[in-house]
Short mmCIF file of C-alpha atoms in Angstrom, two decimals:
data_model
loop_
_atom_site.label_atom_id
_atom_site.label_comp_id
_atom_site.label_asym_id
_atom_site.label_seq_id
_atom_site.Cartn_x
_atom_site.Cartn_y
_atom_site.Cartn_z
CA UNK A 1 -72.29 -52.27 92.83
CA UNK A 2 -74.60 -50.99 89.60
CA UNK A 3 -75.29 -53.27 87.17
CA UNK A 4 -75.04 -51.12 83.74
CA UNK A 5 -72.78 -48.86 80.85
CA UNK A 6 -70.98 -45.66 81.66
CA UNK A 7 -72.25 -42.62 82.61
CA UNK A 8 -73.39 -40.80 80.34
CA UNK A 9 -72.53 -36.92 81.18
CA UNK A 10 -74.86 -34.39 79.83
CA UNK A 11 -72.89 -31.62 77.31
CA UNK A 12 -74.23 -27.98 77.64
CA UNK A 13 -75.82 -27.07 74.59
CA UNK A 14 -75.09 -23.32 73.52
CA UNK A 15 -75.55 -21.66 69.93
CA UNK A 16 -74.24 -18.10 69.49
CA UNK A 17 -76.98 -17.29 66.82
CA UNK A 18 -79.73 -18.41 69.54
CA UNK A 19 -77.85 -16.31 72.44
CA UNK A 20 -77.37 -13.06 69.92
CA UNK A 21 -81.04 -12.94 68.74
CA UNK A 22 -83.50 -15.70 70.07
CA UNK A 23 -82.73 -14.94 73.08
CA UNK A 24 -83.80 -11.24 72.92
CA UNK A 25 -87.22 -12.20 71.43
CA UNK A 26 -87.56 -14.46 74.86
CA UNK A 27 -86.78 -11.92 76.48
CA UNK A 28 -88.99 -9.59 75.33
CA UNK A 29 -87.00 -7.39 73.17
CA UNK A 30 -88.68 -8.31 70.11
CA UNK A 31 -89.94 -4.57 69.11
CA UNK A 32 -85.94 -3.33 70.09
CA UNK A 33 -84.01 -1.92 66.98
CA UNK A 34 -81.54 -4.60 66.09
CA UNK A 35 -79.95 -3.39 62.02
CA UNK A 36 -79.90 -0.01 60.91
CA UNK A 37 -78.71 0.22 57.25
CA UNK A 38 -78.65 2.49 54.65
CA UNK A 39 -81.91 1.90 53.49
CA UNK A 40 -83.47 -0.99 56.04
CA UNK A 41 -84.62 -1.08 59.67
CA UNK A 42 -85.01 -4.00 61.40
CA UNK A 43 -86.47 -5.30 64.97
CA UNK A 44 -85.25 -8.40 66.65
CA UNK A 45 -88.52 -9.53 65.22
CA UNK A 46 -87.39 -9.56 61.88
CA UNK A 47 -84.27 -9.74 62.66
CA UNK A 48 -85.50 -13.65 64.09
CA UNK A 49 -87.95 -13.98 61.21
CA UNK A 50 -84.50 -13.49 58.66
CA UNK A 51 -82.28 -15.43 60.00
CA UNK A 52 -84.29 -18.45 60.38
CA UNK A 53 -86.06 -18.02 56.57
CA UNK A 54 -82.24 -18.11 55.66
CA UNK A 55 -81.07 -20.83 58.17
CA UNK A 56 -84.31 -22.73 55.88
CA UNK A 57 -82.87 -22.50 52.79
CA UNK A 58 -79.15 -23.34 53.76
CA UNK A 59 -80.53 -26.52 55.39
CA UNK A 60 -82.62 -26.85 51.68
CA UNK A 61 -79.27 -26.32 49.73
CA UNK A 62 -77.42 -29.58 51.96
CA UNK A 63 -75.23 -27.72 54.37
CA UNK A 64 -74.70 -29.89 56.78
CA UNK A 65 -72.86 -28.42 60.47
CA UNK A 66 -69.15 -27.90 60.71
CA UNK A 67 -69.75 -27.28 57.04
CA UNK A 68 -67.92 -23.83 55.50
CA UNK A 69 -69.95 -21.33 53.81
CA UNK A 70 -67.52 -18.17 52.15
CA UNK A 71 -69.30 -14.81 52.70
CA UNK A 72 -67.96 -11.49 50.14
CA UNK A 73 -70.21 -8.65 51.01
CA UNK A 74 -70.33 -5.69 52.40
CA UNK A 75 -71.23 -4.49 55.52
CA UNK A 76 -75.46 -4.42 55.35
CA UNK A 77 -78.42 -6.47 56.64
CA UNK A 78 -77.76 -9.73 54.24
CA UNK A 79 -74.14 -10.24 55.75
CA UNK A 80 -75.65 -9.71 58.83
CA UNK A 81 -78.29 -12.24 58.47
CA UNK A 82 -76.29 -14.98 56.34
CA UNK A 83 -73.06 -15.18 59.95
CA UNK A 84 -75.79 -15.83 61.76
CA UNK A 85 -78.09 -18.09 59.90
CA UNK A 86 -74.91 -20.27 59.17
CA UNK A 87 -74.34 -20.39 63.43
CA UNK A 88 -78.10 -20.52 63.43
CA UNK A 89 -77.69 -24.61 61.51
CA UNK A 90 -74.07 -25.58 62.59
CA UNK A 91 -72.09 -24.16 60.16
CA UNK A 92 -69.43 -22.37 59.78
CA UNK A 93 -69.33 -18.55 58.23
CA UNK A 94 -65.68 -17.74 57.03
CA UNK A 95 -66.44 -13.84 55.74
CA UNK A 96 -64.35 -12.91 53.34
CA UNK A 97 -62.35 -9.69 53.14
CA UNK A 98 -63.77 -7.62 50.21
CA UNK A 99 -60.64 -6.05 49.58
CA UNK A 100 -58.51 -8.72 48.17
CA UNK A 101 -57.90 -9.25 44.42
CA UNK A 102 -59.62 -12.97 42.94
CA UNK A 103 -56.42 -14.48 43.16
CA UNK A 104 -55.74 -13.98 47.05
CA UNK A 105 -59.69 -14.87 47.38
CA UNK A 106 -59.72 -17.60 45.30
CA UNK A 107 -56.79 -19.31 47.34
CA UNK A 108 -58.76 -18.62 50.56
CA UNK A 109 -61.41 -20.15 48.93
CA UNK A 110 -59.67 -23.72 48.04
CA UNK A 111 -58.30 -23.20 51.46
CA UNK A 112 -61.12 -23.26 52.73
CA UNK A 113 -62.92 -26.08 51.38
CA UNK A 114 -66.45 -23.85 51.33
CA UNK A 115 -68.55 -25.32 48.49
CA UNK A 116 -70.67 -22.24 48.74
CA UNK A 117 -70.06 -18.90 48.10
CA UNK A 118 -72.47 -15.85 48.72
CA UNK A 119 -71.72 -12.12 47.22
CA UNK A 120 -73.65 -8.96 46.22
CA UNK A 121 -74.06 -7.07 43.59
CA UNK A 122 -70.49 -4.99 44.66
CA UNK A 123 -68.29 -8.01 44.20
CA UNK A 124 -69.47 -9.99 41.86
CA UNK A 125 -67.01 -9.48 39.79
CA UNK A 126 -64.08 -10.70 41.80
CA UNK A 127 -65.87 -13.53 43.35
CA UNK A 128 -67.16 -14.94 39.81
CA UNK A 129 -62.92 -14.93 39.00
CA UNK A 130 -61.99 -16.81 42.14
CA UNK A 131 -64.02 -18.83 41.61
CA UNK A 132 -63.23 -19.90 38.57
CA UNK A 133 -59.80 -20.66 39.99
CA UNK A 134 -60.63 -23.10 42.47
CA UNK A 135 -62.28 -26.61 42.04
CA UNK A 136 -64.36 -26.74 45.69
CA UNK A 137 -67.78 -24.44 45.20
CA UNK A 138 -70.61 -25.93 43.45
CA UNK A 139 -72.47 -22.23 43.63
CA UNK A 140 -72.46 -18.46 43.77
CA UNK A 141 -75.48 -17.11 45.34
CA UNK A 142 -77.03 -14.08 47.27
CA UNK A 143 -79.20 -13.87 50.19
CA UNK A 144 -82.31 -13.22 48.24
CA UNK A 145 -81.48 -16.16 46.00
CA UNK A 146 -81.52 -18.09 49.44
CA UNK A 147 -84.63 -16.62 51.12
CA UNK A 148 -86.69 -17.65 48.04
CA UNK A 149 -85.10 -20.53 48.06
CA UNK A 150 -86.20 -21.38 52.09
CA UNK A 151 -89.65 -20.35 51.45
CA UNK A 152 -90.05 -22.37 48.36
CA UNK A 153 -88.73 -25.41 50.72
CA UNK A 154 -91.78 -24.96 52.89
CA UNK A 155 -92.24 -23.50 56.58
CA UNK A 156 -90.95 -27.03 58.72
CA UNK A 157 -88.23 -25.56 60.20
CA UNK A 158 -88.48 -22.00 60.14
CA UNK A 159 -89.78 -21.87 63.58
CA UNK A 160 -87.22 -24.86 64.66
CA UNK A 161 -84.23 -24.76 67.51
CA UNK A 162 -80.98 -24.21 66.42
CA UNK A 163 -79.13 -26.53 65.73
CA UNK A 164 -77.63 -28.07 69.19
CA UNK A 165 -74.27 -26.46 68.84
CA UNK A 166 -71.66 -27.43 71.87
CA UNK A 167 -69.94 -24.49 73.37
CA UNK A 168 -66.94 -26.05 71.67
CA UNK A 169 -68.64 -26.53 67.67
CA UNK A 170 -66.78 -24.21 65.69
CA UNK A 171 -68.72 -21.01 65.02
CA UNK A 172 -66.71 -18.82 62.55
CA UNK A 173 -63.06 -18.57 60.92
CA UNK A 174 -61.62 -15.29 61.00
CA UNK A 175 -58.26 -15.36 58.01
CA UNK A 176 -55.04 -13.49 59.08
CA UNK A 177 -51.78 -13.30 57.51
CA UNK A 178 -49.45 -15.10 59.71
CA UNK A 179 -45.60 -14.36 60.10
CA UNK A 180 -45.57 -16.68 56.81
CA UNK A 181 -47.81 -14.14 55.15
CA UNK A 182 -50.44 -16.98 53.84
CA UNK A 183 -53.76 -16.77 55.03
CA UNK A 184 -54.18 -18.93 58.05
CA UNK A 185 -57.71 -20.09 59.19
CA UNK A 186 -58.33 -19.15 62.86
CA UNK A 187 -60.81 -21.27 64.08
CA UNK A 188 -63.43 -20.30 66.60
CA UNK A 189 -65.87 -21.94 68.79
CA UNK A 190 -69.80 -20.65 69.78
CA UNK A 191 -68.43 -19.73 73.49
CA UNK A 192 -66.26 -17.65 72.36
CA UNK A 193 -68.82 -15.34 70.85
CA UNK A 194 -70.82 -15.06 74.39
CA UNK A 195 -66.66 -14.65 76.25
CA UNK A 196 -65.72 -11.75 74.24
CA UNK A 197 -69.08 -10.20 74.69
CA UNK A 198 -69.11 -10.08 78.40
CA UNK A 199 -64.88 -10.07 78.70
CA UNK A 200 -64.31 -6.03 76.51
CA UNK A 201 -68.67 -5.43 75.55
CA UNK A 202 -70.06 -5.57 79.37
CA UNK A 203 -66.29 -5.86 81.11
CA UNK A 204 -64.93 -2.73 79.84
CA UNK A 205 -67.00 -0.83 77.89
CA UNK A 206 -70.56 -0.97 80.39
CA UNK A 207 -72.87 -1.68 76.97
CA UNK A 208 -76.48 -1.57 77.25
CA UNK A 209 -79.17 -1.40 75.21
CA UNK A 210 -79.81 1.85 74.78
CA UNK A 211 -75.85 2.19 72.88
CA UNK A 212 -75.41 2.61 69.62
CA UNK A 213 -72.97 1.22 67.80
CA UNK A 214 -70.97 2.42 64.64
CA UNK A 215 -67.18 0.81 63.52
CA UNK A 216 -64.82 1.70 60.36
CA UNK A 217 -63.70 -1.93 60.38
CA UNK A 218 -65.49 -3.94 58.20
CA UNK A 219 -67.56 -7.69 59.79
CA UNK A 220 -64.56 -9.46 58.01
CA UNK A 221 -62.21 -8.73 60.35
CA UNK A 222 -62.39 -10.30 64.43
CA UNK A 223 -62.17 -6.49 65.76
CA UNK A 224 -64.87 -6.02 63.06
CA UNK A 225 -67.24 -8.71 63.95
CA UNK A 226 -66.96 -7.80 67.88
CA UNK A 227 -68.38 -4.42 67.05
CA UNK A 228 -71.24 -4.79 64.69
CA UNK A 229 -72.38 -7.89 65.54
CA UNK A 230 -71.55 -9.40 69.34
CA UNK A 231 -71.28 -6.62 71.01
CA UNK A 232 -74.27 -4.52 70.22
CA UNK A 233 -76.59 -7.93 69.25
CA UNK A 234 -75.55 -9.29 73.07
CA UNK A 235 -77.21 -6.62 75.05
CA UNK A 236 -80.42 -6.15 72.88
CA UNK A 237 -78.68 -2.75 71.19
CA UNK A 238 -78.39 -1.26 67.89
CA UNK A 239 -75.66 -2.13 65.58
CA UNK A 240 -75.21 0.41 62.86
CA UNK A 241 -74.32 -1.14 59.82
CA UNK A 242 -71.89 1.15 56.42
CA UNK A 243 -71.21 -0.21 53.24
CA UNK A 244 -69.11 2.24 52.36
CA UNK A 245 -65.60 2.85 52.52
CA UNK A 246 -65.16 4.59 55.66
CA UNK A 247 -64.09 8.58 54.72
CA UNK A 248 -64.07 10.85 57.82
CA UNK A 249 -66.42 12.78 55.73
CA UNK A 250 -68.59 9.41 54.99
CA UNK A 251 -68.68 8.23 58.60
CA UNK A 252 -69.97 11.85 60.02
CA UNK A 253 -72.96 11.83 57.74
CA UNK A 254 -73.45 8.51 59.24
CA UNK A 255 -73.18 10.24 62.98
CA UNK A 256 -75.21 13.07 62.61
CA UNK A 257 -78.10 10.71 61.65
CA UNK A 258 -77.96 8.22 63.21
CA UNK A 259 -75.98 9.23 66.57
CA UNK A 260 -74.20 6.57 67.41
CA UNK A 261 -73.10 6.35 71.14
CA UNK A 262 -69.80 3.85 70.52
CA UNK A 263 -67.39 4.50 67.39
CA UNK A 264 -64.79 1.92 66.53
CA UNK A 265 -62.05 2.67 64.03
CA UNK A 266 -57.70 2.67 63.90
CA UNK A 267 -55.49 5.14 63.90
CA UNK A 268 -55.62 5.49 60.52
CA UNK A 269 -59.03 7.04 60.20
CA UNK A 270 -58.69 9.35 63.78
CA UNK A 271 -55.31 10.53 61.40
CA UNK A 272 -58.43 10.82 58.46
CA UNK A 273 -60.50 12.62 60.78
CA UNK A 274 -57.88 15.09 62.09
CA UNK A 275 -56.84 15.92 58.28
CA UNK A 276 -60.96 16.84 57.52
CA UNK A 277 -62.78 19.55 57.74
CA UNK A 278 -65.39 17.29 59.39
CA UNK A 279 -67.19 19.67 62.36
CA UNK A 280 -66.24 18.28 66.27
CA UNK A 281 -70.02 18.28 66.71
CA UNK A 282 -71.11 15.70 64.04
CA UNK A 283 -70.00 13.55 66.76
CA UNK A 284 -71.77 15.06 69.83
CA UNK A 285 -73.31 11.49 70.64
CA UNK A 286 -70.05 9.46 70.73
CA UNK A 287 -69.60 9.14 74.81
CA UNK A 288 -66.79 6.23 73.48
CA UNK A 289 -64.29 6.26 70.84
CA UNK A 290 -63.02 2.64 70.95
CA UNK A 291 -59.26 2.38 68.97
CA UNK A 292 -57.07 -0.93 67.71
CA UNK A 293 -55.38 -2.78 64.52
CA UNK A 294 -52.60 -0.49 65.43
CA UNK A 295 -51.06 1.34 68.53
CA UNK A 296 -52.99 4.55 68.69
CA UNK A 297 -49.46 7.24 69.46
CA UNK A 298 -50.40 9.36 72.69
CA UNK A 299 -50.14 12.75 70.59
CA UNK A 300 -52.99 11.53 68.15
CA UNK A 301 -55.30 10.46 71.04
CA UNK A 302 -54.40 14.03 72.27
CA UNK A 303 -55.25 15.72 69.33
CA UNK A 304 -58.41 13.57 69.12
CA UNK A 305 -59.36 13.98 72.26
CA UNK A 306 -58.82 17.89 71.66
CA UNK A 307 -61.12 18.76 68.64
CA UNK A 308 -64.24 16.13 69.14
CA UNK A 309 -64.13 16.15 72.81
CA UNK A 310 -65.06 12.15 73.30
CA UNK A 311 -62.50 9.65 75.14
CA UNK A 312 -60.23 7.13 72.81
CA UNK A 313 -60.13 3.41 74.88
CA UNK A 314 -56.99 2.03 73.02
CA UNK A 315 -56.77 -1.69 72.70
CA UNK A 316 -54.61 -4.88 71.94
CA UNK A 317 -56.35 -7.99 70.66
CA UNK A 318 -56.17 -10.44 67.52
CA UNK A 319 -56.99 -12.71 64.94
CA UNK A 320 -56.18 -15.63 67.37
CA UNK A 321 -58.28 -14.04 70.78
CA UNK A 322 -61.39 -12.93 68.40
CA UNK A 323 -60.79 -9.70 70.13
CA UNK A 324 -59.39 -7.44 72.22
CA UNK A 325 -57.91 -8.56 75.56
CA UNK A 326 -55.41 -5.71 76.65
CA UNK A 327 -57.17 -1.98 76.75
CA UNK A 328 -57.53 1.36 78.40
CA UNK A 329 -60.65 1.55 80.83
CA UNK A 330 -63.56 4.69 80.62
CA UNK A 331 -62.30 7.03 83.01
CA UNK A 332 -58.76 5.33 82.94
CA UNK A 333 -56.31 6.24 80.57
CA UNK A 334 -53.08 5.54 79.50
CA UNK A 335 -52.32 7.94 76.81
CA UNK A 336 -49.71 5.57 74.24
CA UNK A 337 -50.40 2.84 75.86
CA UNK A 338 -52.71 -0.28 75.15
CA UNK A 339 -54.15 -0.22 78.64
CA UNK A 340 -54.23 -3.01 80.80
CA UNK A 341 -55.55 -6.96 80.37
CA UNK A 342 -59.00 -7.74 80.51
CA UNK A 343 -60.47 -9.56 83.90
CA UNK A 344 -59.97 -13.19 82.19
CA UNK A 345 -57.13 -12.58 80.62
CA UNK A 346 -53.79 -12.93 81.97
CA UNK A 347 -50.43 -12.09 79.91
CA UNK A 348 -47.17 -11.99 80.31
CA UNK A 349 -43.85 -10.84 78.98
CA UNK A 350 -41.17 -13.22 77.98
CA UNK A 351 -37.17 -13.08 76.91
CA UNK A 352 -35.66 -14.57 73.60
CA UNK A 353 -35.61 -17.94 75.05
CA UNK A 354 -38.78 -18.44 76.56
CA UNK A 355 -38.30 -16.84 80.42
CA UNK A 356 -41.20 -15.21 82.20
CA UNK A 357 -40.06 -11.43 82.90
CA UNK A 358 -40.76 -9.50 85.95
CA UNK A 359 -39.49 -6.90 85.52
CA UNK A 360 -41.56 -3.35 85.16
CA UNK A 361 -40.05 -0.96 81.66
CA UNK A 362 -38.05 -4.48 80.27
CA UNK A 363 -39.42 -5.54 76.46
CA UNK A 364 -40.19 -9.26 75.85
CA UNK A 365 -42.81 -11.07 74.00
CA UNK A 366 -46.25 -10.66 74.69
CA UNK A 367 -48.19 -14.56 75.31
CA UNK A 368 -52.13 -14.29 76.42
CA UNK A 369 -54.09 -16.76 77.59
CA UNK A 370 -57.99 -16.42 78.16
CA UNK A 371 -60.71 -18.49 77.07
CA UNK A 372 -61.26 -17.20 73.58
CA UNK A 373 -58.28 -18.44 72.06
CA UNK A 374 -59.14 -19.86 69.13
CA UNK A 375 -58.97 -23.57 68.69
CA UNK A 376 -56.44 -23.36 66.38
CA UNK A 377 -54.94 -22.35 62.52
CA UNK A 378 -56.68 -25.20 59.81
CA UNK A 379 -54.34 -27.35 58.64
CA UNK A 380 -51.68 -25.55 59.53
CA UNK A 381 -50.15 -28.02 62.15
CA UNK A 382 -47.12 -26.35 62.23
CA UNK A 383 -48.11 -22.78 62.71
CA UNK A 384 -50.37 -23.83 64.81
CA UNK A 385 -47.95 -25.42 67.04
CA UNK A 386 -45.76 -22.16 66.81
CA UNK A 387 -48.14 -19.50 68.49
CA UNK A 388 -50.49 -22.02 70.43
CA UNK A 389 -48.22 -22.99 73.31
CA UNK A 390 -50.30 -25.24 76.02
CA UNK A 391 -52.92 -22.50 76.97
CA UNK A 392 -50.35 -19.87 75.93
CA UNK A 393 -50.91 -18.22 73.11
CA UNK A 394 -48.06 -16.42 71.39
CA UNK A 395 -49.10 -12.72 69.86
CA UNK A 396 -45.42 -11.97 67.94
CA UNK A 397 -45.55 -8.50 69.28
CA UNK A 398 -42.96 -6.97 71.75
CA UNK A 399 -44.21 -5.66 74.23
CA UNK A 400 -43.07 -3.57 77.86
CA UNK A 401 -44.89 -3.01 81.39
CA UNK A 402 -45.36 0.16 82.76
CA UNK A 403 -44.77 0.98 86.26
CA UNK A 404 -48.70 1.34 86.65
CA UNK A 405 -48.85 -2.24 85.12
CA UNK A 406 -50.31 -0.43 81.44
CA UNK A 407 -48.92 -1.80 78.96
CA UNK A 408 -46.95 -0.04 76.06
CA UNK A 409 -46.12 -1.84 72.46
CA UNK A 410 -42.63 -1.58 71.00
CA UNK A 411 -42.74 -3.67 67.76
CA UNK A 412 -43.08 -6.72 66.04
CA UNK A 413 -40.73 -9.49 67.04
CA UNK A 414 -40.29 -10.79 63.09
CA UNK A 415 -40.62 -8.16 59.84
CA UNK A 416 -44.03 -8.25 58.95
CA UNK A 417 -45.30 -4.83 59.14
CA UNK A 418 -48.85 -3.42 59.50
CA UNK A 419 -50.67 -1.26 57.21
CA UNK A 420 -54.03 0.13 57.87
CA UNK A 421 -54.23 -2.05 60.33
CA UNK A 422 -54.01 -5.06 58.65
CA UNK A 423 -50.60 -7.42 58.51
CA UNK A 424 -48.68 -7.26 55.66
CA UNK A 425 -46.31 -9.36 54.52
CA UNK A 426 -43.11 -7.67 53.03
CA UNK A 427 -42.26 -11.44 51.04
CA UNK A 428 -45.04 -11.02 48.71
CA UNK A 429 -44.55 -7.37 48.19
CA UNK A 430 -41.49 -7.92 47.03
CA UNK A 431 -41.84 -11.19 45.36
CA UNK A 432 -44.46 -8.84 43.35
CA UNK A 433 -41.59 -6.39 42.21
CA UNK A 434 -38.82 -8.57 41.94
CA UNK A 435 -41.22 -9.74 38.96
CA UNK A 436 -40.37 -6.91 36.44
CA UNK A 437 -38.41 -6.75 34.59
CA UNK A 438 -36.39 -3.57 35.50
CA UNK A 439 -36.43 -4.84 39.38
CA UNK A 440 -32.88 -6.68 40.32
CA UNK A 441 -33.23 -6.69 44.48
CA UNK A 442 -35.88 -5.67 46.32
CA UNK A 443 -36.57 -4.57 50.28
CA UNK A 444 -40.22 -3.92 51.96
CA UNK A 445 -39.93 -2.51 55.46
CA UNK A 446 -42.13 -0.70 57.03
CA UNK A 447 -42.10 3.82 57.11
CA UNK A 448 -43.33 5.71 60.05
CA UNK A 449 -45.32 8.87 59.06
CA UNK A 450 -45.41 11.84 61.55
CA UNK A 451 -47.60 9.91 63.61
CA UNK A 452 -45.98 6.39 63.99
CA UNK A 453 -48.25 4.35 62.10
CA UNK A 454 -46.86 2.16 59.48
CA UNK A 455 -47.01 1.97 55.66
CA UNK A 456 -44.94 -0.19 53.09
CA UNK A 457 -41.83 1.23 51.80
CA UNK A 458 -39.68 -0.67 48.78
CA UNK A 459 -36.38 0.15 48.47
CA UNK A 460 -34.75 -0.85 44.93
CA UNK A 461 -31.37 -2.15 43.15
CA UNK A 462 -32.85 -1.45 39.66
CA UNK A 463 -31.79 -4.39 36.89
CA UNK A 464 -28.64 -3.51 35.06
CA UNK A 465 -29.47 -0.67 32.24
CA UNK A 466 -32.93 -0.40 33.45
CA UNK A 467 -34.69 3.06 34.51
CA UNK A 468 -37.12 2.85 37.63
CA UNK A 469 -40.98 4.23 36.59
CA UNK A 470 -41.64 4.30 39.96
CA UNK A 471 -45.99 4.58 38.85
CA UNK A 472 -45.66 1.62 37.10
CA UNK A 473 -44.47 -0.48 39.62
CA UNK A 474 -47.17 0.86 41.86
CA UNK A 475 -50.06 0.05 39.18
CA UNK A 476 -47.72 -3.28 38.42
CA UNK A 477 -48.53 -4.47 42.10
CA UNK A 478 -52.05 -3.10 41.90
CA UNK A 479 -52.85 -5.98 39.64
CA UNK A 480 -52.54 -8.78 41.81
CA UNK A 481 -52.12 -7.03 45.37
CA UNK A 482 -54.64 -6.00 47.69
CA UNK A 483 -54.90 -2.00 48.04
CA UNK A 484 -53.98 -2.37 51.49
CA UNK A 485 -51.06 -4.33 50.58
CA UNK A 486 -49.54 -1.58 48.01
CA UNK A 487 -45.95 0.27 48.76
CA UNK A 488 -46.33 3.63 49.94
CA UNK A 489 -42.79 4.31 48.72
CA UNK A 490 -40.33 3.29 45.86
CA UNK A 491 -36.74 4.36 46.90
CA UNK A 492 -33.75 3.60 44.71
CA UNK A 493 -30.63 2.97 45.88
CA UNK A 494 -27.87 1.38 44.51
CA UNK A 495 -27.06 -1.50 46.73
CA UNK A 496 -28.85 -3.32 49.47
CA UNK A 497 -26.54 -3.07 52.85
CA UNK A 498 -26.41 -6.87 54.02
CA UNK A 499 -24.83 -8.69 56.45
CA UNK A 500 -22.14 -10.89 55.39
CA UNK A 501 -23.54 -13.93 55.01
CA UNK A 502 -25.74 -12.54 52.64
CA UNK A 503 -28.94 -11.38 54.16
CA UNK A 504 -30.40 -8.06 54.23
CA UNK A 505 -30.06 -6.01 56.45
CA UNK A 506 -33.79 -5.18 57.33
CA UNK A 507 -33.31 -2.66 60.65
CA UNK A 508 -31.01 -0.34 58.17
CA UNK A 509 -33.03 0.39 56.09
CA UNK A 510 -35.38 0.92 58.60
CA UNK A 511 -34.29 3.23 59.90
CA UNK A 512 -33.52 4.91 56.83
CA UNK A 513 -37.29 5.13 56.62
CA UNK A 514 -38.33 6.67 59.98
CA UNK A 515 -39.43 10.72 60.09
CA UNK A 516 -36.63 12.90 60.48
CA UNK A 517 -36.55 16.34 62.44
#
């Protein structure tokens, strides 16, 4: 019999910033190009030094492990450095959408309980107005101010090791609008970053150090963070950061200049690209296109392949899973489907009673199980229990399994709609429209365009004696709603179709919104 206390099990230490940057230095890749932005190019050694300086500045500000740090910034070197520096010291990065209104951003800052928010000159007015609406934020900083503070703090921490986080330590929060339309922070761990790099970056895309990554989706999206930060840095490759709005002409110019090998986008972008005068040779360097955010219709896939030559891999991911977990494969594409589950993810379809569906070509709600699943939603116990069910995550998507074992998207289980690849709550748009004096009733549903991409359309019953000014209503919405939430069409009805109990028949409105012919 052995005397003494209980045996201590040594837990693995893992820091995602160390995995993405310092590991490349140890591997002898410090001279390799890590980041190409509009006005700056950094090697891995230079990126590592900048991350450590920023980390020292964060420590000088008194930031402690697991505290949240919000960022409302364009995709540029500064944002990349701040995300990495935050994880380096064991704090939690909260990248915020630059598409939010001040009111929406203020709600997010209050919810995250962040003390410090970083911005750049592009969004300083929005951030200042948002901060004025919350009592949580103590100060606003830029990266330059942080680096100066880091320099004045001395060099004692400059070459220090990253904070000894565990694989399960929180690393980043990614906000999503769930089924209620209210922002929810999906809490992701340091381990999740390594998991998605290995599962999708290496397992599907076969990425290597000679790849160059260009993403339409921004870093504040889970999709964009994987594309522009996790995947390239995990393999010693180069990320091409683009702060501008993703027009076809802008990305064609970047592609000609910086020669990406992987182009990440959404169906909405592919549609814009096809409608443009961009020449096919602008993307001659691209070996693969990757599509996510919403389902890629087969006709759109074929038109892109015919005109630009590269294969596009459509895939399904989610904020809750951090990135793509069902995908088509290079050389094996089922157009019109999301593809096949990644090797370390399990998916199954369930009927309305929660029973597993084993038959092919039968619709059911998609559930997914995999190690990159978020720990849950911050301070949203009810929503967490509805979505995170044991080891399984409920997607809210209706899918069918095809005869070749690929999966095809059929629609949502609820009334949420997706505009430009972003989930939108119809209730939020309806509430804004109902606040206008000329509107008596309103219902917002998805309208599918000729490429089968969803846009919000509002059906309105005018107030008695009122005349509807559609342009005025759009301006009214624009005052408080982000651009992707604006109704793309406003249609006037004498009355809304309703059930016997008074509920709006959204299915009838959706049918009216489908393109004919």
